[in-house]
Amino acid sequence: MEHTSKQFEIDLEDLRSGLLAMGGLVEAQLERALEAIASHEDELVEVVLREEKRVNDKQIELDRKAMEIIAKRQPAAVDLRQIICTMQAVNDLERIGDEIKKVAQRARQFQASERFQLLRLNEVKHIGTLAQDMLKEALNAFARLDVISAGEVIGRDAAVDEEFDRIMRLLVTYMMEDPRTIGAGLDVAFLAKAIERVADHAKNIGEYVIHIVQGQDPRHAG
């Protein structure tokens, strides 16, 4: 849509670019956290914890920009939807950052038997890759306002949920066989749940794309 004010166009593009830059930070954080699961490298964990502040600062910056645009331009229709959905997506990215922090912290302190170490390395890393792919595609869909890609992101959430359920069934089986493993099992469950939440937030970003383009909120639509 073309606006009478060229500055308005610049403001909207600046807001969306800021969101994508924040998304890039979060993607890098997720990559480091997943590497930390496999490597036990304290340095990776420390980087994740340090960089979380940059994600939080970006949220504050973008929220301020969005409110300034609304106050100055008083946008309506699709422009207002874009600004509001961008603010919602920024909030989801910040929440993803919180979940990534949990993953990194728990990965560092994880100590368990070989069985649980293998479960963590294989199953948790796999669900992490699924969530990572969802986040990447959700950000790409937002960059292009591509409803087809956004729909595919939403559809992928079911596979992540199924993988999470499968991990939980394995954990319950292991813990029932040997109650001494309950502590380690809960640690793995914590990691898997945090990653599953990352996928939920990526799904939300896909839904915002559909809301912007089509003017319909697809949440809870089935």
PDB file of C-alpha atoms in Angstrom:
ATOM      1  CA  MET A   1       0.000   0.000   0.000  1.00  0.00           C
ATOM      2  CA  GLU A   2       1.327   3.430  -0.938  1.00  0.00           C
ATOM      3  CA  HIS A   3       1.036   6.262   1.563  1.00  0.00           C
ATOM      4  CA  THR A   4       0.819   9.998   1.071  1.00  0.00           C
ATOM      5  CA  SER A   5       3.693  10.354   3.528  1.00  0.00           C
ATOM      6  CA  LYS A   6       6.979   8.857   2.392  1.00  0.00           C
ATOM      7  CA  GLN A   7       8.189   9.090   5.975  1.00  0.00           C
ATOM      8  CA  PHE A   8       5.307   6.857   7.061  1.00  0.00           C
ATOM      9  CA  GLU A   9       6.501   4.207   4.587  1.00  0.00           C
ATOM     10  CA  ILE A  10      10.027   4.529   5.986  1.00  0.00           C
ATOM     11  CA  ASP A  11       8.758   4.237   9.576  1.00  0.00           C
ATOM     12  CA  LEU A  12       6.814   1.051   8.812  1.00  0.00           C
ATOM     13  CA  GLU A  13       9.747  -0.533   7.006  1.00  0.00           C
ATOM     14  CA  ASP A  14      12.094   0.457   9.829  1.00  0.00           C
ATOM     15  CA  LEU A  15       9.784  -1.241  12.318  1.00  0.00           C
ATOM     16  CA  ARG A  16       9.617  -4.440  10.314  1.00  0.00           C
ATOM     17  CA  SER A  17      13.400  -4.422   9.748  1.00  0.00           C
ATOM     18  CA  GLY A  18      13.878  -4.033  13.481  1.00  0.00           C
ATOM     19  CA  LEU A  19      11.696  -7.061  14.109  1.00  0.00           C
ATOM     20  CA  LEU A  20      13.724  -9.137  11.660  1.00  0.00           C
ATOM     21  CA  ALA A  21      16.986  -7.983  13.248  1.00  0.00           C
ATOM     22  CA  MET A  22      15.637  -9.054  16.629  1.00  0.00           C
ATOM     23  CA  GLY A  23      14.624 -12.360  15.051  1.00  0.00           C
ATOM     24  CA  GLY A  24      18.189 -12.835  13.840  1.00  0.00           C
ATOM     25  CA  LEU A  25      19.476 -12.363  17.385  1.00  0.00           C
ATOM     26  CA  VAL A  26      17.007 -14.920  18.715  1.00  0.00           C
ATOM     27  CA  GLU A  27      17.848 -17.426  15.976  1.00  0.00           C
ATOM     28  CA  ALA A  28      21.537 -17.174  16.863  1.00  0.00           C
ATOM     29  CA  GLN A  29      20.695 -17.667  20.533  1.00  0.00           C
ATOM     30  CA  LEU A  30      18.666 -20.784  19.774  1.00  0.00           C
ATOM     31  CA  GLU A  31      21.530 -22.197  17.709  1.00  0.00           C
ATOM     32  CA  ARG A  32      23.934 -21.666  20.613  1.00  0.00           C
ATOM     33  CA  ALA A  33      21.554 -23.203  23.150  1.00  0.00           C
ATOM     34  CA  LEU A  34      21.075 -26.317  21.019  1.00  0.00           C
ATOM     35  CA  GLU A  35      24.837 -26.606  20.600  1.00  0.00           C
ATOM     36  CA  ALA A  36      25.194 -26.332  24.373  1.00  0.00           C
ATOM     37  CA  ILE A  37      22.887 -29.338  24.799  1.00  0.00           C
ATOM     38  CA  ALA A  38      25.303 -31.444  22.776  1.00  0.00           C
ATOM     39  CA  SER A  39      28.625 -29.973  23.862  1.00  0.00           C
ATOM     40  CA  HIS A  40      28.313 -28.909  27.524  1.00  0.00           C
ATOM     41  CA  GLU A  41      30.397 -25.849  26.600  1.00  0.00           C
ATOM     42  CA  ASP A  42      30.065 -23.252  29.340  1.00  0.00           C
ATOM     43  CA  GLU A  43      31.165 -20.500  26.966  1.00  0.00           C
ATOM     44  CA  LEU A  44      28.116 -21.083  24.751  1.00  0.00           C
ATOM     45  CA  VAL A  45      25.847 -20.827  27.770  1.00  0.00           C
ATOM     46  CA  GLU A  46      27.546 -17.626  28.906  1.00  0.00           C
ATOM     47  CA  VAL A  47      27.067 -16.076  25.461  1.00  0.00           C
ATOM     48  CA  VAL A  48      23.355 -16.965  25.511  1.00  0.00           C
ATOM     49  CA  LEU A  49      22.935 -15.383  28.940  1.00  0.00           C
ATOM     50  CA  ARG A  50      24.844 -12.235  27.976  1.00  0.00           C
ATOM     51  CA  GLU A  51      23.062 -11.797  24.663  1.00  0.00           C
ATOM     52  CA  GLU A  52      19.608 -12.082  26.231  1.00  0.00           C
ATOM     53  CA  LYS A  53      19.930  -8.459  27.325  1.00  0.00           C
ATOM     54  CA  ARG A  54      20.294  -7.408  23.680  1.00  0.00           C
ATOM     55  CA  VAL A  55      17.027  -9.184  22.892  1.00  0.00           C
ATOM     56  CA  ASN A  56      15.272  -7.455  25.793  1.00  0.00           C
ATOM     57  CA  ASP A  57      16.689  -4.063  24.794  1.00  0.00           C
ATOM     58  CA  LYS A  58      15.471  -4.611  21.238  1.00  0.00           C
ATOM     59  CA  GLN A  59      11.964  -5.303  22.495  1.00  0.00           C
ATOM     60  CA  ILE A  60      11.902  -2.015  24.414  1.00  0.00           C
ATOM     61  CA  GLU A  61      13.265  -0.111  21.401  1.00  0.00           C
ATOM     62  CA  LEU A  62      10.711  -1.557  18.970  1.00  0.00           C
ATOM     63  CA  ASP A  63       7.775  -1.073  21.329  1.00  0.00           C
ATOM     64  CA  ARG A  64       8.756   2.578  21.654  1.00  0.00           C
ATOM     65  CA  LYS A  65       9.033   2.988  17.888  1.00  0.00           C
ATOM     66  CA  ALA A  66       5.647   1.378  17.320  1.00  0.00           C
ATOM     67  CA  MET A  67       3.942   3.643  19.853  1.00  0.00           C
ATOM     68  CA  GLU A  68       5.560   6.703  18.291  1.00  0.00           C
ATOM     69  CA  ILE A  69       4.274   5.716  14.847  1.00  0.00           C
ATOM     70  CA  ILE A  70       0.751   5.231  16.183  1.00  0.00           C
ATOM     71  CA  ALA A  71       0.840   8.555  18.004  1.00  0.00           C
ATOM     72  CA  LYS A  72       2.223  10.530  15.040  1.00  0.00           C
ATOM     73  CA  ARG A  73       0.534   8.830  12.090  1.00  0.00           C
ATOM     74  CA  GLN A  74      -2.743   7.558  13.560  1.00  0.00           C
ATOM     75  CA  PRO A  75      -2.772   4.608  11.139  1.00  0.00           C
ATOM     76  CA  ALA A  76      -5.898   2.695  10.206  1.00  0.00           C
ATOM     77  CA  ALA A  77      -6.854  -0.618   8.585  1.00  0.00           C
ATOM     78  CA  VAL A  78      -3.938  -2.688   7.256  1.00  0.00           C
ATOM     79  CA  ASP A  79      -1.277  -0.284   8.552  1.00  0.00           C
ATOM     80  CA  LEU A  80      -2.620  -0.459  12.099  1.00  0.00           C
ATOM     81  CA  ARG A  81      -2.840  -4.240  11.859  1.00  0.00           C
ATOM     82  CA  GLN A  82       0.761  -4.405  10.696  1.00  0.00           C
ATOM     83  CA  ILE A  83       1.997  -2.279  13.586  1.00  0.00           C
ATOM     84  CA  ILE A  84      -0.003  -4.160  16.224  1.00  0.00           C
ATOM     85  CA  CYS A  85       0.965  -7.572  14.840  1.00  0.00           C
ATOM     86  CA  THR A  86       4.601  -6.495  14.711  1.00  0.00           C
ATOM     87  CA  MET A  87       4.417  -5.534  18.374  1.00  0.00           C
ATOM     88  CA  GLN A  88       2.875  -8.916  19.160  1.00  0.00           C
ATOM     89  CA  ALA A  89       5.608 -10.686  17.191  1.00  0.00           C
ATOM     90  CA  VAL A  90       8.252  -8.708  19.082  1.00  0.00           C
ATOM     91  CA  ASN A  91       6.716  -9.936  22.325  1.00  0.00           C
ATOM     92  CA  ASP A  92       6.817 -13.525  21.063  1.00  0.00           C
ATOM     93  CA  LEU A  93      10.481 -13.175  20.140  1.00  0.00           C
ATOM     94  CA  GLU A  94      11.247 -11.899  23.640  1.00  0.00           C
ATOM     95  CA  ARG A  95       9.397 -14.893  25.091  1.00  0.00           C
ATOM     96  CA  ILE A  96      11.412 -17.205  22.845  1.00  0.00           C
ATOM     97  CA  GLY A  97      14.530 -15.580  24.270  1.00  0.00           C
ATOM     98  CA  ASP A  98      13.305 -16.441  27.764  1.00  0.00           C
ATOM     99  CA  GLU A  99      12.792 -20.087  26.792  1.00  0.00           C
ATOM    100  CA  ILE A 100      16.236 -20.230  25.172  1.00  0.00           C
ATOM    101  CA  LYS A 101      17.779 -18.924  28.390  1.00  0.00           C
ATOM    102  CA  LYS A 102      16.089 -21.784  30.281  1.00  0.00           C
ATOM    103  CA  VAL A 103      17.427 -24.318  27.792  1.00  0.00           C
ATOM    104  CA  ALA A 104      20.984 -23.004  28.068  1.00  0.00           C
ATOM    105  CA  GLN A 105      20.955 -22.948  31.862  1.00  0.00           C
ATOM    106  CA  ARG A 106      19.520 -26.445  32.154  1.00  0.00           C
ATOM    107  CA  ALA A 107      21.894 -27.814  29.513  1.00  0.00           C
ATOM    108  CA  ARG A 108      24.888 -26.655  31.560  1.00  0.00           C
ATOM    109  CA  GLN A 109      23.822 -28.314  34.788  1.00  0.00           C
ATOM    110  CA  PHE A 110      22.575 -31.585  33.259  1.00  0.00           C
ATOM    111  CA  GLN A 111      24.069 -34.697  34.844  1.00  0.00           C
ATOM    112  CA  ALA A 112      22.528 -38.127  34.247  1.00  0.00           C
ATOM    113  CA  SER A 113      23.013 -41.732  33.251  1.00  0.00           C
ATOM    114  CA  GLU A 114      24.040 -42.718  29.741  1.00  0.00           C
ATOM    115  CA  ARG A 115      20.440 -43.514  28.807  1.00  0.00           C
ATOM    116  CA  PHE A 116      19.277 -40.014  29.638  1.00  0.00           C
ATOM    117  CA  GLN A 117      22.340 -38.442  28.069  1.00  0.00           C
ATOM    118  CA  LEU A 118      21.471 -40.197  24.801  1.00  0.00           C
ATOM    119  CA  LEU A 119      17.834 -39.127  25.087  1.00  0.00           C
ATOM    120  CA  ARG A 120      18.944 -35.547  25.579  1.00  0.00           C
ATOM    121  CA  LEU A 121      21.403 -35.649  22.700  1.00  0.00           C
ATOM    122  CA  ASN A 122      19.109 -37.381  20.221  1.00  0.00           C
ATOM    123  CA  GLU A 123      15.458 -36.685  21.031  1.00  0.00           C
ATOM    124  CA  VAL A 124      15.788 -33.224  22.548  1.00  0.00           C
ATOM    125  CA  LYS A 125      18.187 -32.101  19.817  1.00  0.00           C
ATOM    126  CA  HIS A 126      15.675 -33.375  17.224  1.00  0.00           C
ATOM    127  CA  ILE A 127      12.733 -31.427  18.623  1.00  0.00           C
ATOM    128  CA  GLY A 128      15.092 -28.450  18.827  1.00  0.00           C
ATOM    129  CA  THR A 129      15.828 -28.703  15.116  1.00  0.00           C
ATOM    130  CA  LEU A 130      12.094 -28.804  14.349  1.00  0.00           C
ATOM    131  CA  ALA A 131      11.514 -25.663  16.408  1.00  0.00           C
ATOM    132  CA  GLN A 132      14.543 -23.984  14.847  1.00  0.00           C
ATOM    133  CA  ASP A 133      13.177 -24.600  11.345  1.00  0.00           C
ATOM    134  CA  MET A 134       9.770 -23.240  12.364  1.00  0.00           C
ATOM    135  CA  LEU A 135      11.283 -20.041  13.739  1.00  0.00           C
ATOM    136  CA  LYS A 136      13.371 -19.467  10.627  1.00  0.00           C
ATOM    137  CA  GLU A 137      10.421 -19.988   8.296  1.00  0.00           C
ATOM    138  CA  ALA A 138       8.134 -17.820  10.448  1.00  0.00           C
ATOM    139  CA  LEU A 139      10.579 -14.917  10.220  1.00  0.00           C
ATOM    140  CA  ASN A 140      10.963 -15.429   6.471  1.00  0.00           C
ATOM    141  CA  ALA A 141       7.180 -15.416   6.097  1.00  0.00           C
ATOM    142  CA  PHE A 142       6.971 -12.174   8.086  1.00  0.00           C
ATOM    143  CA  ALA A 143       9.696 -10.582   5.973  1.00  0.00           C
ATOM    144  CA  ARG A 144       7.770 -11.364   2.768  1.00  0.00           C
ATOM    145  CA  LEU A 145       4.251 -11.224   4.274  1.00  0.00           C
ATOM    146  CA  ASP A 146       3.840 -14.672   2.703  1.00  0.00           C
ATOM    147  CA  VAL A 147       0.613 -16.305   3.886  1.00  0.00           C
ATOM    148  CA  ILE A 148       1.451 -19.642   2.232  1.00  0.00           C
ATOM    149  CA  SER A 149       4.696 -19.988   4.167  1.00  0.00           C
ATOM    150  CA  ALA A 150       2.952 -18.728   7.305  1.00  0.00           C
ATOM    151  CA  GLY A 151       0.337 -21.454   6.933  1.00  0.00           C
ATOM    152  CA  GLU A 152       3.061 -24.068   6.595  1.00  0.00           C
ATOM    153  CA  VAL A 153       4.659 -22.834   9.825  1.00  0.00           C
ATOM    154  CA  ILE A 154       1.344 -23.160  11.637  1.00  0.00           C
ATOM    155  CA  GLY A 155       0.931 -26.687  10.285  1.00  0.00           C
ATOM    156  CA  ARG A 156       4.366 -27.756  11.506  1.00  0.00           C
ATOM    157  CA  ASP A 157       3.453 -27.082  15.114  1.00  0.00           C
ATOM    158  CA  ALA A 158       1.534 -30.355  15.266  1.00  0.00           C
ATOM    159  CA  ALA A 159       4.711 -32.315  14.460  1.00  0.00           C
ATOM    160  CA  VAL A 160       6.544 -30.575  17.308  1.00  0.00           C
ATOM    161  CA  ASP A 161       3.693 -31.381  19.694  1.00  0.00           C
ATOM    162  CA  GLU A 162       3.775 -35.021  18.618  1.00  0.00           C
ATOM    163  CA  GLU A 163       7.534 -35.162  19.172  1.00  0.00           C
ATOM    164  CA  PHE A 164       7.143 -33.637  22.621  1.00  0.00           C
ATOM    165  CA  ASP A 165       4.478 -36.211  23.527  1.00  0.00           C
ATOM    166  CA  ARG A 166       6.748 -39.006  22.319  1.00  0.00           C
ATOM    167  CA  ILE A 167       9.619 -37.756  24.483  1.00  0.00           C
ATOM    168  CA  MET A 168       7.313 -37.595  27.485  1.00  0.00           C
ATOM    169  CA  ARG A 169       6.162 -41.180  26.950  1.00  0.00           C
ATOM    170  CA  LEU A 170       9.794 -42.325  26.830  1.00  0.00           C
ATOM    171  CA  LEU A 171      10.580 -40.427  30.009  1.00  0.00           C
ATOM    172  CA  VAL A 172       7.625 -41.885  31.878  1.00  0.00           C
ATOM    173  CA  THR A 173       8.679 -45.399  30.837  1.00  0.00           C
ATOM    174  CA  TYR A 174      12.268 -44.849  31.990  1.00  0.00           C
ATOM    175  CA  MET A 175      11.260 -43.288  35.296  1.00  0.00           C
ATOM    176  CA  MET A 176       8.785 -46.062  36.073  1.00  0.00           C
ATOM    177  CA  GLU A 177      11.505 -48.642  35.443  1.00  0.00           C
ATOM    178  CA  ASP A 178      13.879 -46.889  37.832  1.00  0.00           C
ATOM    179  CA  PRO A 179      12.516 -44.197  40.180  1.00  0.00           C
ATOM    180  CA  ARG A 180      16.094 -43.086  40.882  1.00  0.00           C
ATOM    181  CA  THR A 181      16.095 -41.490  37.425  1.00  0.00           C
ATOM    182  CA  ILE A 182      13.151 -39.170  38.145  1.00  0.00           C
ATOM    183  CA  GLY A 183      15.383 -36.124  38.691  1.00  0.00           C
ATOM    184  CA  ALA A 184      17.209 -36.615  35.390  1.00  0.00           C
ATOM    185  CA  GLY A 185      13.928 -37.338  33.637  1.00  0.00           C
ATOM    186  CA  LEU A 186      12.431 -34.089  34.852  1.00  0.00           C
ATOM    187  CA  ASP A 187      15.486 -32.225  33.560  1.00  0.00           C
ATOM    188  CA  VAL A 188      14.962 -33.695  30.083  1.00  0.00           C
ATOM    189  CA  ALA A 189      11.232 -32.900  30.266  1.00  0.00           C
ATOM    190  CA  PHE A 190      12.093 -29.302  31.176  1.00  0.00           C
ATOM    191  CA  LEU A 191      14.384 -28.972  28.150  1.00  0.00           C
ATOM    192  CA  ALA A 192      11.817 -30.490  25.780  1.00  0.00           C
ATOM    193  CA  LYS A 193       8.993 -28.291  27.110  1.00  0.00           C
ATOM    194  CA  ALA A 194      11.019 -25.096  26.714  1.00  0.00           C
ATOM    195  CA  ILE A 195      11.765 -26.015  23.099  1.00  0.00           C
ATOM    196  CA  GLU A 196       8.121 -26.901  22.463  1.00  0.00           C
ATOM    197  CA  ARG A 197       7.213 -23.410  23.690  1.00  0.00           C
ATOM    198  CA  VAL A 198       9.666 -21.896  21.187  1.00  0.00           C
ATOM    199  CA  ALA A 199       7.670 -23.627  18.444  1.00  0.00           C
ATOM    200  CA  ASP A 200       4.405 -22.266  19.883  1.00  0.00           C
ATOM    201  CA  HIS A 201       5.733 -18.716  19.664  1.00  0.00           C
ATOM    202  CA  ALA A 202       6.965 -19.315  16.106  1.00  0.00           C
ATOM    203  CA  LYS A 203       3.456 -20.489  15.232  1.00  0.00           C
ATOM    204  CA  ASN A 204       2.092 -17.237  16.673  1.00  0.00           C
ATOM    205  CA  ILE A 205       4.347 -15.226  14.349  1.00  0.00           C
ATOM    206  CA  GLY A 206       2.961 -17.173  11.386  1.00  0.00           C
ATOM    207  CA  GLU A 207      -0.558 -16.332  12.532  1.00  0.00           C
ATOM    208  CA  TYR A 208       0.278 -12.614  12.668  1.00  0.00           C
ATOM    209  CA  VAL A 209       1.312 -12.730   8.991  1.00  0.00           C
ATOM    210  CA  ILE A 210      -2.111 -14.095   8.042  1.00  0.00           C
ATOM    211  CA  HIS A 211      -3.813 -11.477  10.200  1.00  0.00           C
ATOM    212  CA  ILE A 212      -1.879  -8.646   8.538  1.00  0.00           C
ATOM    213  CA  VAL A 213      -2.503  -9.778   4.966  1.00  0.00           C
ATOM    214  CA  GLN A 214      -6.014 -11.197   5.179  1.00  0.00           C
ATOM    215  CA  GLY A 215      -7.459  -9.097   7.991  1.00  0.00           C
ATOM    216  CA  GLN A 216      -8.640 -12.203   9.837  1.00  0.00           C
ATOM    217  CA  ASP A 217      -7.257 -13.482  13.131  1.00  0.00           C
ATOM    218  CA  PRO A 218      -6.569 -17.218  12.630  1.00  0.00           C
ATOM    219  CA  ARG A 219      -5.950 -17.995  16.289  1.00  0.00           C
ATOM    220  CA  HIS A 220      -8.151 -20.790  17.641  1.00  0.00           C
ATOM    221  CA  ALA A 221      -9.736 -21.119  14.210  1.00  0.00           C
ATOM    222  CA  GLY A 222      -9.047 -24.877  14.023  1.00  0.00           C
TER     223      GLY A 222
END
